[in-house]
PDB file of C-alpha atoms in Angstrom:
ATOM      1  CA  MET A   1      11.819   5.104  17.160  1.00  0.00           C
ATOM      2  CA  SER A   2      10.988   6.623  13.788  1.00  0.00           C
ATOM      3  CA  GLU A   3       7.680   6.349  12.013  1.00  0.00           C
ATOM      4  CA  LYS A   4       7.878   4.885   8.482  1.00  0.00           C
ATOM      5  CA  LEU A   5       5.601   6.234   5.783  1.00  0.00           C
ATOM      6  CA  LEU A   6       5.176   4.674   2.353  1.00  0.00           C
ATOM      7  CA  VAL A   7       5.530   6.661  -0.857  1.00  0.00           C
ATOM      8  CA  ILE A   8       4.500   4.959  -4.089  1.00  0.00           C
ATOM      9  CA  CYS A   9       5.888   6.618  -7.223  1.00  0.00           C
ATOM     10  CA  SER A  10       4.142   5.260 -10.322  1.00  0.00           C
ATOM     11  CA  VAL A  11       6.001   6.119 -13.507  1.00  0.00           C
ATOM     12  CA  THR A  12       5.969   4.989 -17.107  1.00  0.00           C
ATOM     13  CA  GLU A  13       8.597   2.335 -17.743  1.00  0.00           C
ATOM     14  CA  ASN A  14      11.950   3.808 -18.839  1.00  0.00           C
ATOM     15  CA  SER A  15      10.755   7.389 -18.325  1.00  0.00           C
ATOM     16  CA  LEU A  16      13.317   7.879 -15.559  1.00  0.00           C
ATOM     17  CA  ASN A  17      16.779   6.394 -15.415  1.00  0.00           C
ATOM     18  CA  HIS A  18      18.610   5.074 -12.359  1.00  0.00           C
ATOM     19  CA  ASP A  19      20.152   8.444 -11.474  1.00  0.00           C
ATOM     20  CA  ASP A  20      16.825  10.273 -11.894  1.00  0.00           C
ATOM     21  CA  LYS A  21      15.145   7.912  -9.457  1.00  0.00           C
ATOM     22  CA  ASN A  22      17.981   8.219  -6.954  1.00  0.00           C
ATOM     23  CA  ILE A  23      17.860  12.029  -7.069  1.00  0.00           C
ATOM     24  CA  LEU A  24      14.074  12.119  -6.705  1.00  0.00           C
ATOM     25  CA  GLU A  25      14.102   9.543  -3.926  1.00  0.00           C
ATOM     26  CA  LYS A  26      16.719  11.453  -1.922  1.00  0.00           C
ATOM     27  CA  GLY A  27      14.828  14.692  -2.530  1.00  0.00           C
ATOM     28  CA  ILE A  28      11.514  13.251  -1.336  1.00  0.00           C
ATOM     29  CA  LYS A  29      13.166  11.846   1.784  1.00  0.00           C
ATOM     30  CA  LYS A  30      14.643  15.273   2.570  1.00  0.00           C
ATOM     31  CA  LEU A  31      11.236  16.892   2.060  1.00  0.00           C
ATOM     32  CA  TYR A  32       9.678  14.479   4.557  1.00  0.00           C
ATOM     33  CA  GLU A  33      12.334  15.451   7.099  1.00  0.00           C
ATOM     34  CA  LYS A  34      11.866  19.160   6.418  1.00  0.00           C
ATOM     35  CA  HIS A  35       8.061  19.275   6.356  1.00  0.00           C
ATOM     36  CA  ILE A  36       6.966  16.348   8.517  1.00  0.00           C
ATOM     37  CA  GLY A  37       9.920  15.923  10.878  1.00  0.00           C
ATOM     38  CA  LYS A  38      13.111  13.964  11.439  1.00  0.00           C
ATOM     39  CA  HIS A  39      11.158  11.330  13.396  1.00  0.00           C
ATOM     40  CA  VAL A  40       9.483  10.290  10.116  1.00  0.00           C
ATOM     41  CA  LYS A  41      11.257   8.120   7.561  1.00  0.00           C
ATOM     42  CA  SER A  42       9.848   7.631   4.095  1.00  0.00           C
ATOM     43  CA  VAL A  43      10.017   4.322   2.264  1.00  0.00           C
ATOM     44  CA  ILE A  44       9.902   4.863  -1.497  1.00  0.00           C
ATOM     45  CA  LEU A  45       8.470   2.184  -3.796  1.00  0.00           C
ATOM     46  CA  TRP A  46       8.834   2.685  -7.538  1.00  0.00           C
ATOM     47  CA  MET A  47       5.956   1.174  -9.509  1.00  0.00           C
ATOM     48  CA  GLU A  48       6.704   0.996 -13.224  1.00  0.00           C
ATOM     49  CA  ILE A  49       3.849   0.978 -15.723  1.00  0.00           C
ATOM     50  CA  PRO A  50       4.607  -0.413 -19.199  1.00  0.00           C
ATOM     51  CA  ASN A  51       4.279   2.074 -22.057  1.00  0.00           C
ATOM     52  CA  GLY A  52       0.754   2.152 -23.433  1.00  0.00           C
ATOM     53  CA  GLN A  53      -0.901   0.889 -20.235  1.00  0.00           C
ATOM     54  CA  ALA A  54      -1.676   4.239 -18.591  1.00  0.00           C
ATOM     55  CA  TYR A  55      -4.476   6.475 -19.843  1.00  0.00           C
ATOM     56  CA  LEU A  56      -5.707   9.973 -19.145  1.00  0.00           C
ATOM     57  CA  ALA A  57      -8.869  11.318 -20.780  1.00  0.00           C
ATOM     58  CA  GLY A  58      -8.932   8.343 -23.152  1.00  0.00           C
ATOM     59  CA  GLN A  59      -5.373   8.955 -24.389  1.00  0.00           C
ATOM     60  CA  VAL A  60      -2.148   7.091 -23.625  1.00  0.00           C
ATOM     61  CA  SER A  61      -0.474   8.936 -20.774  1.00  0.00           C
ATOM     62  CA  SER A  62       3.036   9.269 -19.436  1.00  0.00           C
ATOM     63  CA  ALA A  63       1.914  11.125 -16.309  1.00  0.00           C
ATOM     64  CA  SER A  64       3.568  10.192 -13.041  1.00  0.00           C
ATOM     65  CA  THR A  65       1.545   9.556  -9.899  1.00  0.00           C
ATOM     66  CA  ILE A  66       2.848   9.893  -6.362  1.00  0.00           C
ATOM     67  CA  LEU A  67       0.970   8.543  -3.352  1.00  0.00           C
ATOM     68  CA  ALA A  68       2.651  10.098  -0.308  1.00  0.00           C
ATOM     69  CA  THR A  69       1.509   8.758   3.037  1.00  0.00           C
ATOM     70  CA  MET A  70       1.077  11.381   5.747  1.00  0.00           C
ATOM     71  CA  PRO A  71       0.717  11.058   9.507  1.00  0.00           C
ATOM     72  CA  ASN A  72      -2.972  10.849  10.425  1.00  0.00           C
ATOM     73  CA  GLN A  73      -4.649  14.207  11.009  1.00  0.00           C
ATOM     74  CA  LEU A  74      -1.706  16.261   9.716  1.00  0.00           C
ATOM     75  CA  PRO A  75      -2.907  19.870   9.352  1.00  0.00           C
ATOM     76  CA  SER A  76      -3.700  20.876   5.784  1.00  0.00           C
ATOM     77  CA  THR A  77      -1.206  23.755   5.862  1.00  0.00           C
ATOM     78  CA  GLU A  78       1.674  21.344   6.491  1.00  0.00           C
ATOM     79  CA  ARG A  79       0.299  18.880   3.956  1.00  0.00           C
ATOM     80  CA  SER A  80      -0.019  21.584   1.279  1.00  0.00           C
ATOM     81  CA  ALA A  81       3.505  22.876   1.822  1.00  0.00           C
ATOM     82  CA  PHE A  82       4.823  19.322   1.425  1.00  0.00           C
ATOM     83  CA  LEU A  83       2.768  18.735  -1.751  1.00  0.00           C
ATOM     84  CA  TYR A  84       4.026  21.931  -3.387  1.00  0.00           C
ATOM     85  CA  ALA A  85       7.606  21.084  -2.466  1.00  0.00           C
ATOM     86  CA  VAL A  86       7.325  17.588  -3.991  1.00  0.00           C
ATOM     87  CA  ARG A  87       5.728  19.073  -7.109  1.00  0.00           C
ATOM     88  CA  ASP A  88       8.535  21.617  -7.450  1.00  0.00           C
ATOM     89  CA  LEU A  89      11.224  18.965  -6.962  1.00  0.00           C
ATOM     90  CA  TRP A  90       9.663  16.588  -9.497  1.00  0.00           C
ATOM     91  CA  MET A  91       8.994  19.240 -12.142  1.00  0.00           C
ATOM     92  CA  ALA A  92      12.441  20.821 -11.772  1.00  0.00           C
ATOM     93  CA  HIS A  93      14.189  17.488 -12.201  1.00  0.00           C
ATOM     94  CA  THR A  94      12.002  15.786 -14.825  1.00  0.00           C
ATOM     95  CA  HIS A  95      10.939  18.943 -16.702  1.00  0.00           C
ATOM     96  CA  CYS A  96       7.393  17.599 -16.841  1.00  0.00           C
ATOM     97  CA  GLN A  97       4.361  19.877 -17.043  1.00  0.00           C
ATOM     98  CA  ALA A  98       2.007  20.328 -14.088  1.00  0.00           C
ATOM     99  CA  ASN A  99      -0.667  18.254 -15.859  1.00  0.00           C
ATOM    100  CA  GLU A 100       1.766  15.326 -16.147  1.00  0.00           C
ATOM    101  CA  LEU A 101       2.008  14.827 -12.403  1.00  0.00           C
ATOM    102  CA  VAL A 102      -0.581  13.711  -9.854  1.00  0.00           C
ATOM    103  CA  ILE A 103       0.358  13.832  -6.159  1.00  0.00           C
ATOM    104  CA  SER A 104      -1.794  12.814  -3.230  1.00  0.00           C
ATOM    105  CA  ALA A 105      -0.926  13.134   0.433  1.00  0.00           C
ATOM    106  CA  SER A 106      -3.305  10.817   2.260  1.00  0.00           C
ATOM    107  CA  ASP A 107      -3.561   9.902   5.931  1.00  0.00           C
ATOM    108  CA  GLN A 108      -1.653   6.774   6.863  1.00  0.00           C
ATOM    109  CA  SER A 109      -4.877   5.028   7.920  1.00  0.00           C
ATOM    110  CA  LEU A 110      -6.479   5.668   4.512  1.00  0.00           C
ATOM    111  CA  VAL A 111      -3.422   4.419   2.632  1.00  0.00           C
ATOM    112  CA  GLN A 112      -3.397   1.262   4.759  1.00  0.00           C
ATOM    113  CA  GLN A 113      -7.087   0.727   4.037  1.00  0.00           C
ATOM    114  CA  PHE A 114      -6.480   1.241   0.290  1.00  0.00           C
ATOM    115  CA  LEU A 115      -3.592  -1.255   0.266  1.00  0.00           C
ATOM    116  CA  ASN A 116      -5.614  -3.813   2.208  1.00  0.00           C
ATOM    117  CA  GLU A 117      -8.555  -3.462  -0.182  1.00  0.00           C
ATOM    118  CA  SER A 118      -6.217  -3.807  -3.171  1.00  0.00           C
ATOM    119  CA  ARG A 119      -4.795  -7.006  -1.694  1.00  0.00           C
ATOM    120  CA  LEU A 120      -8.299  -8.401  -1.181  1.00  0.00           C
ATOM    121  CA  ARG A 121      -9.120  -7.867  -4.865  1.00  0.00           C
ATOM    122  CA  VAL A 122      -6.924 -10.877  -5.627  1.00  0.00           C
ATOM    123  CA  SER A 123      -8.726 -14.175  -5.153  1.00  0.00           C
ATOM    124  CA  LYS A 124      -7.872 -16.085  -1.985  1.00  0.00           C
ATOM    125  CA  PHE A 125      -6.447 -18.923  -4.069  1.00  0.00           C
ATOM    126  CA  ARG A 126      -3.920 -16.668  -5.826  1.00  0.00           C
ATOM    127  CA  ARG A 127      -3.224 -14.156  -3.048  1.00  0.00           C
ATOM    128  CA  LEU A 128      -0.213 -15.940  -1.576  1.00  0.00           C
ATOM    129  CA  GLU A 129       1.317 -16.465  -5.027  1.00  0.00           C
ATOM    130  CA  VAL A 130       0.788 -12.835  -6.040  1.00  0.00           C
ATOM    131  CA  MET A 131       2.091 -11.409  -2.754  1.00  0.00           C
ATOM    132  CA  THR A 132       5.142 -13.692  -2.863  1.00  0.00           C
ATOM    133  CA  LYS A 133       5.877 -12.603  -6.423  1.00  0.00           C
ATOM    134  CA  LEU A 134       5.472  -8.926  -5.510  1.00  0.00           C
ATOM    135  CA  ILE A 135       7.699  -9.140  -2.442  1.00  0.00           C
ATOM    136  CA  THR A 136      10.333 -11.138  -4.349  1.00  0.00           C
ATOM    137  CA  ARG A 137      10.451  -8.560  -7.166  1.00  0.00           C
ATOM    138  CA  VAL A 138      10.663  -5.632  -4.766  1.00  0.00           C
ATOM    139  CA  LEU A 139      13.458  -7.218  -2.720  1.00  0.00           C
ATOM    140  CA  TRP A 140      15.345  -8.342  -5.839  1.00  0.00           C
ATOM    141  CA  ALA A 141      15.245  -4.755  -7.134  1.00  0.00           C
ATOM    142  CA  LYS A 142      16.553  -3.525  -3.780  1.00  0.00           C
ATOM    143  CA  LEU A 143      19.442  -5.981  -4.033  1.00  0.00           C
ATOM    144  CA  VAL A 144      20.243  -5.272  -7.704  1.00  0.00           C
ATOM    145  CA  ARG A 145      19.248  -1.602  -8.129  1.00  0.00           C
ATOM    146  CA  GLY A 146      19.503  -0.359  -4.570  1.00  0.00           C
ATOM    147  CA  ARG A 147      15.845   0.692  -4.400  1.00  0.00           C
ATOM    148  CA  LEU A 148      12.410  -0.836  -3.903  1.00  0.00           C
ATOM    149  CA  GLN A 149      10.878  -1.233  -7.347  1.00  0.00           C
ATOM    150  CA  THR A 150       8.413  -3.430  -9.201  1.00  0.00           C
ATOM    151  CA  ASN A 151       6.264  -3.486 -12.314  1.00  0.00           C
ATOM    152  CA  ILE A 152       2.523  -3.001 -12.116  1.00  0.00           C
ATOM    153  CA  ASN A 153       2.057  -6.237 -14.077  1.00  0.00           C
ATOM    154  CA  LEU A 154       2.801  -9.193 -11.860  1.00  0.00           C
TER     155      LEU A 154
END
């Protein structure tokens, strides 16, 4: 049985087209196989941020952010090699500068804790509605676009 690890790619809306996302998604999946192992499968979620809603140093930003889940306690040498490979893939394909990309490779347990805490930020009364809306959007995108995708604004 393979282990599934979540990768959240947050990008500015319309900064990457369908083909760009497909190429990057396939590339990231191959990098997981190469650096982490064939027993690990990555699940890529594209999170689009509307133009003008992301900021860096007080200025509107178009930087992309990648949260790549890693197996718990993965040695830093393996983690670093993976991070550099993802950076190289992303920069080669998008032609972005190094300061326009933020990548983190966090332990699976920390990512799960982060996602749980994010879910709890929504009031109990709206949580079911928000989660239903999120899941519906992600699955609809999978059906229509062939990938898991949603917008940061629910």
